[in-house]
């Protein structure tokens, strides 16, 4: 609890999402690691998934990750995204 407060105050990381939330990608995000489109550009806009992780600490220390929200889209595909690229369903 104390670490979360420090992260919010010092690093400006304050997310309204929590693990288990259903989300949809609302902005155009191009990835190249989608298992069905490996090595090719794939736009995630409109795809839905579940938040499986929020990266705000590493080895017990607060961090400011560039892409803090980890979303599971399918059994084989996860991606790290920013909060402003997602909308909660």
PDB file of N, CA and C in Angstrom:
ATOM      1  N   UNK A   1       0.827  -1.185   0.000  1.00  0.00           N
ATOM      2  CA  UNK A   1       0.000   0.000   0.000  1.00  0.00           C
ATOM      3  C   UNK A   1       0.873   1.251   0.000  1.00  0.00           C
ATOM      4  N   UNK A   2       1.915   1.259   0.809  1.00  0.00           N
ATOM      5  CA  UNK A   2       2.794   2.423   0.882  1.00  0.00           C
ATOM      6  C   UNK A   2       3.552   2.624  -0.419  1.00  0.00           C
ATOM      7  N   UNK A   3       3.947   1.523  -1.065  1.00  0.00           N
ATOM      8  CA  UNK A   3       4.671   1.625  -2.332  1.00  0.00           C
ATOM      9  C   UNK A   3       3.785   2.241  -3.401  1.00  0.00           C
ATOM     10  N   UNK A   4       2.497   1.855  -3.444  1.00  0.00           N
ATOM     11  CA  UNK A   4       1.582   2.418  -4.419  1.00  0.00           C
ATOM     12  C   UNK A   4       1.453   3.921  -4.234  1.00  0.00           C
ATOM     13  N   UNK A   5       1.378   4.386  -3.015  1.00  0.00           N
ATOM     14  CA  UNK A   5       1.281   5.812  -2.732  1.00  0.00           C
ATOM     15  C   UNK A   5       2.530   6.532  -3.210  1.00  0.00           C
ATOM     16  N   UNK A   6       3.701   5.979  -2.949  1.00  0.00           N
ATOM     17  CA  UNK A   6       4.951   6.583  -3.393  1.00  0.00           C
ATOM     18  C   UNK A   6       5.000   6.633  -4.920  1.00  0.00           C
ATOM     19  N   UNK A   7       4.584   5.570  -5.565  1.00  0.00           N
ATOM     20  CA  UNK A   7       4.592   5.524  -7.032  1.00  0.00           C
ATOM     21  C   UNK A   7       3.678   6.603  -7.590  1.00  0.00           C
ATOM     22  N   UNK A   8       2.482   6.748  -7.039  1.00  0.00           N
ATOM     23  CA  UNK A   8       1.545   7.751  -7.519  1.00  0.00           C
ATOM     24  C   UNK A   8       2.087   9.157  -7.315  1.00  0.00           C
ATOM     25  N   UNK A   9       2.694   9.428  -6.154  1.00  0.00           N
ATOM     26  CA  UNK A   9       3.163  10.765  -5.858  1.00  0.00           C
ATOM     27  C   UNK A   9       4.426  11.122  -6.623  1.00  0.00           C
ATOM     28  N   UNK A  10       5.428  10.260  -6.620  1.00  0.00           N
ATOM     29  CA  UNK A  10       6.717  10.596  -7.200  1.00  0.00           C
ATOM     30  C   UNK A  10       6.791  10.350  -8.697  1.00  0.00           C
ATOM     31  N   UNK A  11       6.151   9.308  -9.181  1.00  0.00           N
ATOM     32  CA  UNK A  11       6.297   8.945 -10.580  1.00  0.00           C
ATOM     33  C   UNK A  11       5.086   9.321 -11.421  1.00  0.00           C
ATOM     34  N   UNK A  12       4.022   9.775 -10.806  1.00  0.00           N
ATOM     35  CA  UNK A  12       2.841  10.164 -11.555  1.00  0.00           C
ATOM     36  C   UNK A  12       2.063   9.004 -12.148  1.00  0.00           C
ATOM     37  N   UNK A  13       2.289   7.796 -11.667  1.00  0.00           N
ATOM     38  CA  UNK A  13       1.573   6.631 -12.172  1.00  0.00           C
ATOM     39  C   UNK A  13       0.320   6.458 -11.332  1.00  0.00           C
ATOM     40  N   UNK A  14      -0.808   6.687 -11.950  1.00  0.00           N
ATOM     41  CA  UNK A  14      -2.080   6.525 -11.250  1.00  0.00           C
ATOM     42  C   UNK A  14      -3.063   5.929 -12.244  1.00  0.00           C
ATOM     43  N   UNK A  15      -3.338   4.678 -12.117  1.00  0.00           N
ATOM     44  CA  UNK A  15      -4.202   4.002 -13.075  1.00  0.00           C
ATOM     45  C   UNK A  15      -5.553   3.688 -12.451  1.00  0.00           C
ATOM     46  N   UNK A  16      -6.603   3.877 -13.230  1.00  0.00           N
ATOM     47  CA  UNK A  16      -7.947   3.545 -12.776  1.00  0.00           C
ATOM     48  C   UNK A  16      -8.272   2.089 -13.059  1.00  0.00           C
ATOM     49  N   UNK A  17      -7.419   1.420 -13.813  1.00  0.00           N
ATOM     50  CA  UNK A  17      -7.646   0.021 -14.155  1.00  0.00           C
ATOM     51  C   UNK A  17      -7.049  -0.886 -13.096  1.00  0.00           C
ATOM     52  N   UNK A  18      -7.623  -2.075 -13.012  1.00  0.00           N
ATOM     53  CA  UNK A  18      -7.082  -3.060 -12.087  1.00  0.00           C
ATOM     54  C   UNK A  18      -7.049  -4.417 -12.778  1.00  0.00           C
ATOM     55  N   UNK A  19      -6.309  -5.321 -12.219  1.00  0.00           N
ATOM     56  CA  UNK A  19      -6.174  -6.651 -12.793  1.00  0.00           C
ATOM     57  C   UNK A  19      -7.548  -7.316 -12.848  1.00  0.00           C
ATOM     58  N   UNK A  20      -7.852  -7.896 -13.999  1.00  0.00           N
ATOM     59  CA  UNK A  20      -9.137  -8.561 -14.203  1.00  0.00           C
ATOM     60  C   UNK A  20     -10.132  -7.735 -14.998  1.00  0.00           C
ATOM     61  N   UNK A  21      -9.867  -6.448 -15.207  1.00  0.00           N
ATOM     62  CA  UNK A  21     -10.773  -5.590 -15.980  1.00  0.00           C
ATOM     63  C   UNK A  21     -10.752  -5.986 -17.451  1.00  0.00           C
ATOM     64  N   UNK A  22     -11.921  -5.956 -18.088  1.00  0.00           N
ATOM     65  CA  UNK A  22     -12.021  -6.142 -19.539  1.00  0.00           C
ATOM     66  C   UNK A  22     -11.781  -4.792 -20.186  1.00  0.00           C
ATOM     67  N   UNK A  23     -10.942  -4.753 -21.207  1.00  0.00           N
ATOM     68  CA  UNK A  23     -10.593  -3.501 -21.872  1.00  0.00           C
ATOM     69  C   UNK A  23     -10.645  -3.671 -23.389  1.00  0.00           C
ATOM     70  N   UNK A  24     -10.734  -2.524 -24.078  1.00  0.00           N
ATOM     71  CA  UNK A  24     -10.704  -2.481 -25.537  1.00  0.00           C
ATOM     72  C   UNK A  24      -9.668  -1.443 -25.942  1.00  0.00           C
ATOM     73  N   UNK A  25      -8.905  -1.742 -26.987  1.00  0.00           N
ATOM     74  CA  UNK A  25      -7.923  -0.795 -27.500  1.00  0.00           C
ATOM     75  C   UNK A  25      -8.689   0.259 -28.296  1.00  0.00           C
ATOM     76  N   UNK A  26      -8.589   1.526 -27.878  1.00  0.00           N
ATOM     77  CA  UNK A  26      -9.372   2.580 -28.519  1.00  0.00           C
ATOM     78  C   UNK A  26      -8.567   3.389 -29.527  1.00  0.00           C
ATOM     79  N   UNK A  27      -7.246   3.290 -29.512  1.00  0.00           N
ATOM     80  CA  UNK A  27      -6.396   4.010 -30.454  1.00  0.00           C
ATOM     81  C   UNK A  27      -5.669   3.012 -31.341  1.00  0.00           C
ATOM     82  N   UNK A  28      -5.186   3.496 -32.458  1.00  0.00           N
ATOM     83  CA  UNK A  28      -4.413   2.650 -33.356  1.00  0.00           C
ATOM     84  C   UNK A  28      -3.059   2.341 -32.723  1.00  0.00           C
ATOM     85  N   UNK A  29      -2.799   1.051 -32.498  1.00  0.00           N
ATOM     86  CA  UNK A  29      -1.531   0.589 -31.938  1.00  0.00           C
ATOM     87  C   UNK A  29      -1.028  -0.530 -32.846  1.00  0.00           C
ATOM     88  N   UNK A  30       0.128  -0.312 -33.458  1.00  0.00           N
ATOM     89  CA  UNK A  30       0.694  -1.291 -34.373  1.00  0.00           C
ATOM     90  C   UNK A  30       1.688  -2.172 -33.612  1.00  0.00           C
ATOM     91  N   UNK A  31       1.531  -3.495 -33.730  1.00  0.00           N
ATOM     92  CA  UNK A  31       2.464  -4.447 -33.125  1.00  0.00           C
ATOM     93  C   UNK A  31       2.973  -5.393 -34.209  1.00  0.00           C
ATOM     94  N   UNK A  32       4.121  -5.970 -33.951  1.00  0.00           N
ATOM     95  CA  UNK A  32       4.725  -6.908 -34.899  1.00  0.00           C
ATOM     96  C   UNK A  32       4.901  -8.298 -34.296  1.00  0.00           C
ATOM     97  N   UNK A  33       4.397  -8.522 -33.087  1.00  0.00           N
ATOM     98  CA  UNK A  33       4.598  -9.803 -32.417  1.00  0.00           C
ATOM     99  C   UNK A  33       3.311 -10.610 -32.244  1.00  0.00           C
ATOM    100  N   UNK A  34       2.251 -10.268 -32.975  1.00  0.00           N
ATOM    101  CA  UNK A  34       1.010 -11.045 -32.901  1.00  0.00           C
ATOM    102  C   UNK A  34       1.270 -12.429 -33.500  1.00  0.00           C
ATOM    103  N   UNK A  35       0.901 -13.506 -32.805  1.00  0.00           N
ATOM    104  CA  UNK A  35       1.246 -14.860 -33.268  1.00  0.00           C
ATOM    105  C   UNK A  35       0.660 -15.236 -34.641  1.00  0.00           C
ATOM    106  N   UNK A  36      -0.473 -14.686 -35.008  1.00  0.00           N
ATOM    107  CA  UNK A  36      -1.074 -15.008 -36.299  1.00  0.00           C
ATOM    108  C   UNK A  36      -0.554 -14.112 -37.426  1.00  0.00           C
ATOM    109  N   UNK A  37       0.155 -13.045 -37.072  1.00  0.00           N
ATOM    110  CA  UNK A  37       0.672 -12.097 -38.059  1.00  0.00           C
ATOM    111  C   UNK A  37       2.145 -11.802 -37.776  1.00  0.00           C
ATOM    112  N   UNK A  38       2.900 -12.807 -37.382  1.00  0.00           N
ATOM    113  CA  UNK A  38       4.286 -12.637 -36.961  1.00  0.00           C
ATOM    114  C   UNK A  38       5.121 -11.933 -38.031  1.00  0.00           C
ATOM    115  N   UNK A  39       5.805 -10.855 -37.608  1.00  0.00           N
ATOM    116  CA  UNK A  39       6.689 -10.120 -38.499  1.00  0.00           C
ATOM    117  C   UNK A  39       5.982  -9.120 -39.391  1.00  0.00           C
ATOM    118  N   UNK A  40       4.657  -9.069 -39.336  1.00  0.00           N
ATOM    119  CA  UNK A  40       3.888  -8.127 -40.150  1.00  0.00           C
ATOM    120  C   UNK A  40       3.192  -7.142 -39.220  1.00  0.00           C
ATOM    121  N   UNK A  41       2.925  -5.958 -39.732  1.00  0.00           N
ATOM    122  CA  UNK A  41       2.225  -4.948 -38.944  1.00  0.00           C
ATOM    123  C   UNK A  41       0.789  -5.398 -38.687  1.00  0.00           C
ATOM    124  N   UNK A  42       0.353  -5.298 -37.432  1.00  0.00           N
ATOM    125  CA  UNK A  42      -1.018  -5.648 -37.055  1.00  0.00           C
ATOM    126  C   UNK A  42      -1.549  -4.552 -36.144  1.00  0.00           C
ATOM    127  N   UNK A  43      -2.693  -3.979 -36.494  1.00  0.00           N
ATOM    128  CA  UNK A  43      -3.295  -2.905 -35.707  1.00  0.00           C
ATOM    129  C   UNK A  43      -4.233  -3.506 -34.661  1.00  0.00           C
ATOM    130  N   UNK A  44      -4.007  -3.159 -33.398  1.00  0.00           N
ATOM    131  CA  UNK A  44      -4.821  -3.685 -32.297  1.00  0.00           C
ATOM    132  C   UNK A  44      -6.109  -2.913 -32.067  1.00  0.00           C
ATOM    133  N   UNK A  45      -6.336  -1.815 -32.781  1.00  0.00           N
ATOM    134  CA  UNK A  45      -7.514  -0.980 -32.540  1.00  0.00           C
ATOM    135  C   UNK A  45      -8.789  -1.813 -32.601  1.00  0.00           C
ATOM    136  N   UNK A  46      -9.599  -1.711 -31.541  1.00  0.00           N
ATOM    137  CA  UNK A  46     -10.868  -2.426 -31.468  1.00  0.00           C
ATOM    138  C   UNK A  46     -10.795  -3.801 -30.839  1.00  0.00           C
ATOM    139  N   UNK A  47      -9.600  -4.336 -30.616  1.00  0.00           N
ATOM    140  CA  UNK A  47      -9.504  -5.667 -30.005  1.00  0.00           C
ATOM    141  C   UNK A  47      -9.753  -5.574 -28.503  1.00  0.00           C
ATOM    142  N   UNK A  48     -10.303  -6.630 -27.950  1.00  0.00           N
ATOM    143  CA  UNK A  48     -10.645  -6.669 -26.532  1.00  0.00           C
ATOM    144  C   UNK A  48      -9.802  -7.709 -25.814  1.00  0.00           C
ATOM    145  N   UNK A  49      -9.512  -7.419 -24.553  1.00  0.00           N
ATOM    146  CA  UNK A  49      -8.736  -8.343 -23.747  1.00  0.00           C
ATOM    147  C   UNK A  49      -8.958  -8.091 -22.268  1.00  0.00           C
ATOM    148  N   UNK A  50      -8.123  -8.720 -21.455  1.00  0.00           N
ATOM    149  CA  UNK A  50      -8.231  -8.621 -20.002  1.00  0.00           C
ATOM    150  C   UNK A  50      -6.904  -8.154 -19.429  1.00  0.00           C
ATOM    151  N   UNK A  51      -6.962  -7.212 -18.489  1.00  0.00           N
ATOM    152  CA  UNK A  51      -5.759  -6.725 -17.822  1.00  0.00           C
ATOM    153  C   UNK A  51      -5.229  -7.832 -16.921  1.00  0.00           C
ATOM    154  N   UNK A  52      -3.973  -8.247 -17.153  1.00  0.00           N
ATOM    155  CA  UNK A  52      -3.367  -9.309 -16.351  1.00  0.00           C
ATOM    156  C   UNK A  52      -2.215  -8.792 -15.500  1.00  0.00           C
ATOM    157  N   UNK A  53      -1.823  -7.549 -15.715  1.00  0.00           N
ATOM    158  CA  UNK A  53      -0.736  -6.998 -14.912  1.00  0.00           C
ATOM    159  C   UNK A  53      -0.631  -5.495 -15.062  1.00  0.00           C
ATOM    160  N   UNK A  54      -0.228  -4.849 -13.980  1.00  0.00           N
ATOM    161  CA  UNK A  54       0.060  -3.421 -13.992  1.00  0.00           C
ATOM    162  C   UNK A  54       1.457  -3.270 -13.406  1.00  0.00           C
ATOM    163  N   UNK A  55       2.374  -2.846 -14.226  1.00  0.00           N
ATOM    164  CA  UNK A  55       3.778  -2.787 -13.838  1.00  0.00           C
ATOM    165  C   UNK A  55       4.058  -1.453 -13.157  1.00  0.00           C
ATOM    166  N   UNK A  56       4.236  -1.490 -11.834  1.00  0.00           N
ATOM    167  CA  UNK A  56       4.578  -0.275 -11.109  1.00  0.00           C
ATOM    168  C   UNK A  56       5.706  -0.493 -10.107  1.00  0.00           C
ATOM    169  N   UNK A  57       6.211  -1.724 -10.027  1.00  0.00           N
ATOM    170  CA  UNK A  57       7.374  -1.984  -9.195  1.00  0.00           C
ATOM    171  C   UNK A  57       8.155  -3.165  -9.738  1.00  0.00           C
ATOM    172  N   UNK A  58       9.448  -3.157  -9.468  1.00  0.00           N
ATOM    173  CA  UNK A  58      10.343  -4.217  -9.906  1.00  0.00           C
ATOM    174  C   UNK A  58      11.297  -4.512  -8.762  1.00  0.00           C
ATOM    175  N   UNK A  59      11.341  -5.752  -8.351  1.00  0.00           N
ATOM    176  CA  UNK A  59      12.150  -6.196  -7.216  1.00  0.00           C
ATOM    177  C   UNK A  59      11.899  -5.338  -5.982  1.00  0.00           C
ATOM    178  N   UNK A  60      10.633  -5.005  -5.760  1.00  0.00           N
ATOM    179  CA  UNK A  60      10.242  -4.268  -4.569  1.00  0.00           C
ATOM    180  C   UNK A  60      10.460  -2.768  -4.642  1.00  0.00           C
ATOM    181  N   UNK A  61      10.972  -2.269  -5.758  1.00  0.00           N
ATOM    182  CA  UNK A  61      11.193  -0.830  -5.901  1.00  0.00           C
ATOM    183  C   UNK A  61      10.235  -0.251  -6.940  1.00  0.00           C
ATOM    184  N   UNK A  62       9.745   0.962  -6.699  1.00  0.00           N
ATOM    185  CA  UNK A  62       8.832   1.571  -7.679  1.00  0.00           C
ATOM    186  C   UNK A  62       9.555   1.908  -8.981  1.00  0.00           C
ATOM    187  N   UNK A  63       8.862   1.686 -10.098  1.00  0.00           N
ATOM    188  CA  UNK A  63       9.397   2.023 -11.417  1.00  0.00           C
ATOM    189  C   UNK A  63       8.329   2.769 -12.210  1.00  0.00           C
ATOM    190  N   UNK A  64       8.776   3.488 -13.217  1.00  0.00           N
ATOM    191  CA  UNK A  64       7.836   4.159 -14.111  1.00  0.00           C
ATOM    192  C   UNK A  64       7.979   3.525 -15.490  1.00  0.00           C
ATOM    193  N   UNK A  65       7.219   2.487 -15.726  1.00  0.00           N
ATOM    194  CA  UNK A  65       7.270   1.769 -16.992  1.00  0.00           C
ATOM    195  C   UNK A  65       6.631   2.617 -18.096  1.00  0.00           C
ATOM    196  N   UNK A  66       7.195   2.552 -19.298  1.00  0.00           N
ATOM    197  CA  UNK A  66       6.633   3.278 -20.433  1.00  0.00           C
ATOM    198  C   UNK A  66       5.286   2.706 -20.848  1.00  0.00           C
ATOM    199  N   UNK A  67       5.151   1.399 -20.774  1.00  0.00           N
ATOM    200  CA  UNK A  67       3.925   0.695 -21.159  1.00  0.00           C
ATOM    201  C   UNK A  67       3.477  -0.171 -19.979  1.00  0.00           C
ATOM    202  N   UNK A  68       2.830   0.423 -18.970  1.00  0.00           N
ATOM    203  CA  UNK A  68       2.604  -0.278 -17.702  1.00  0.00           C
ATOM    204  C   UNK A  68       1.462  -1.291 -17.673  1.00  0.00           C
ATOM    205  N   UNK A  69       0.519  -1.235 -18.598  1.00  0.00           N
ATOM    206  CA  UNK A  69      -0.650  -2.112 -18.545  1.00  0.00           C
ATOM    207  C   UNK A  69      -0.415  -3.332 -19.428  1.00  0.00           C
ATOM    208  N   UNK A  70      -0.417  -4.528 -18.830  1.00  0.00           N
ATOM    209  CA  UNK A  70      -0.241  -5.759 -19.592  1.00  0.00           C
ATOM    210  C   UNK A  70      -1.619  -6.374 -19.832  1.00  0.00           C
ATOM    211  N   UNK A  71      -1.944  -6.584 -21.125  1.00  0.00           N
ATOM    212  CA  UNK A  71      -3.267  -7.078 -21.511  1.00  0.00           C
ATOM    213  C   UNK A  71      -3.124  -8.412 -22.233  1.00  0.00           C
ATOM    214  N   UNK A  72      -3.952  -9.384 -21.825  1.00  0.00           N
ATOM    215  CA  UNK A  72      -4.016 -10.703 -22.472  1.00  0.00           C
ATOM    216  C   UNK A  72      -5.171 -10.653 -23.460  1.00  0.00           C
ATOM    217  N   UNK A  73      -4.857 -10.772 -24.761  1.00  0.00           N
ATOM    218  CA  UNK A  73      -5.889 -10.737 -25.801  1.00  0.00           C
ATOM    219  C   UNK A  73      -6.377 -12.130 -26.168  1.00  0.00           C
ATOM    220  N   UNK A  74      -5.481 -13.086 -26.196  1.00  0.00           N
ATOM    221  CA  UNK A  74      -5.843 -14.470 -26.475  1.00  0.00           C
ATOM    222  C   UNK A  74      -4.912 -15.362 -25.664  1.00  0.00           C
ATOM    223  N   UNK A  75      -5.086 -16.654 -25.810  1.00  0.00           N
ATOM    224  CA  UNK A  75      -4.255 -17.581 -25.037  1.00  0.00           C
ATOM    225  C   UNK A  75      -2.769 -17.398 -25.344  1.00  0.00           C
ATOM    226  N   UNK A  76      -2.456 -17.056 -26.600  1.00  0.00           N
ATOM    227  CA  UNK A  76      -1.064 -16.938 -27.015  1.00  0.00           C
ATOM    228  C   UNK A  76      -0.556 -15.513 -27.147  1.00  0.00           C
ATOM    229  N   UNK A  77      -1.396 -14.505 -26.929  1.00  0.00           N
ATOM    230  CA  UNK A  77      -0.985 -13.133 -27.226  1.00  0.00           C
ATOM    231  C   UNK A  77      -1.246 -12.170 -26.074  1.00  0.00           C
ATOM    232  N   UNK A  78      -0.168 -11.544 -25.602  1.00  0.00           N
ATOM    233  CA  UNK A  78      -0.208 -10.483 -24.598  1.00  0.00           C
ATOM    234  C   UNK A  78       0.523  -9.271 -25.167  1.00  0.00           C
ATOM    235  N   UNK A  79       0.160  -8.096 -24.676  1.00  0.00           N
ATOM    236  CA  UNK A  79       0.857  -6.878 -25.090  1.00  0.00           C
ATOM    237  C   UNK A  79       0.860  -5.888 -23.933  1.00  0.00           C
ATOM    238  N   UNK A  80       1.889  -5.069 -23.873  1.00  0.00           N
ATOM    239  CA  UNK A  80       1.990  -3.991 -22.898  1.00  0.00           C
ATOM    240  C   UNK A  80       1.518  -2.709 -23.571  1.00  0.00           C
ATOM    241  N   UNK A  81       0.626  -1.973 -22.910  1.00  0.00           N
ATOM    242  CA  UNK A  81       0.045  -0.762 -23.488  1.00  0.00           C
ATOM    243  C   UNK A  81      -0.002   0.353 -22.460  1.00  0.00           C
ATOM    244  N   UNK A  82      -0.243   1.571 -22.943  1.00  0.00           N
ATOM    245  CA  UNK A  82      -0.451   2.722 -22.057  1.00  0.00           C
ATOM    246  C   UNK A  82      -1.929   2.807 -21.678  1.00  0.00           C
ATOM    247  N   UNK A  83      -2.212   3.454 -20.564  1.00  0.00           N
ATOM    248  CA  UNK A  83      -3.597   3.569 -20.107  1.00  0.00           C
ATOM    249  C   UNK A  83      -4.431   4.384 -21.090  1.00  0.00           C
ATOM    250  N   UNK A  84      -3.855   5.396 -21.722  1.00  0.00           N
ATOM    251  CA  UNK A  84      -4.630   6.238 -22.632  1.00  0.00           C
ATOM    252  C   UNK A  84      -4.969   5.535 -23.944  1.00  0.00           C
ATOM    253  N   UNK A  85      -4.382   4.374 -24.216  1.00  0.00           N
ATOM    254  CA  UNK A  85      -4.698   3.599 -25.413  1.00  0.00           C
ATOM    255  C   UNK A  85      -5.857   2.627 -25.182  1.00  0.00           C
ATOM    256  N   UNK A  86      -6.317   2.520 -23.929  1.00  0.00           N
ATOM    257  CA  UNK A  86      -7.338   1.539 -23.563  1.00  0.00           C
ATOM    258  C   UNK A  86      -8.576   2.200 -22.997  1.00  0.00           C
ATOM    259  N   UNK A  87      -9.712   1.501 -23.145  1.00  0.00           N
ATOM    260  CA  UNK A  87     -10.941   1.916 -22.469  1.00  0.00           C
ATOM    261  C   UNK A  87     -11.511   0.709 -21.738  1.00  0.00           C
ATOM    262  N   UNK A  88     -12.025   0.933 -20.555  1.00  0.00           N
ATOM    263  CA  UNK A  88     -12.583  -0.150 -19.750  1.00  0.00           C
ATOM    264  C   UNK A  88     -13.996  -0.460 -20.247  1.00  0.00           C
ATOM    265  N   UNK A  89     -14.309  -1.740 -20.323  1.00  0.00           N
ATOM    266  CA  UNK A  89     -15.651  -2.161 -20.773  1.00  0.00           C
ATOM    267  C   UNK A  89     -16.571  -2.380 -19.590  1.00  0.00           C
TER     268      UNK A  89
END
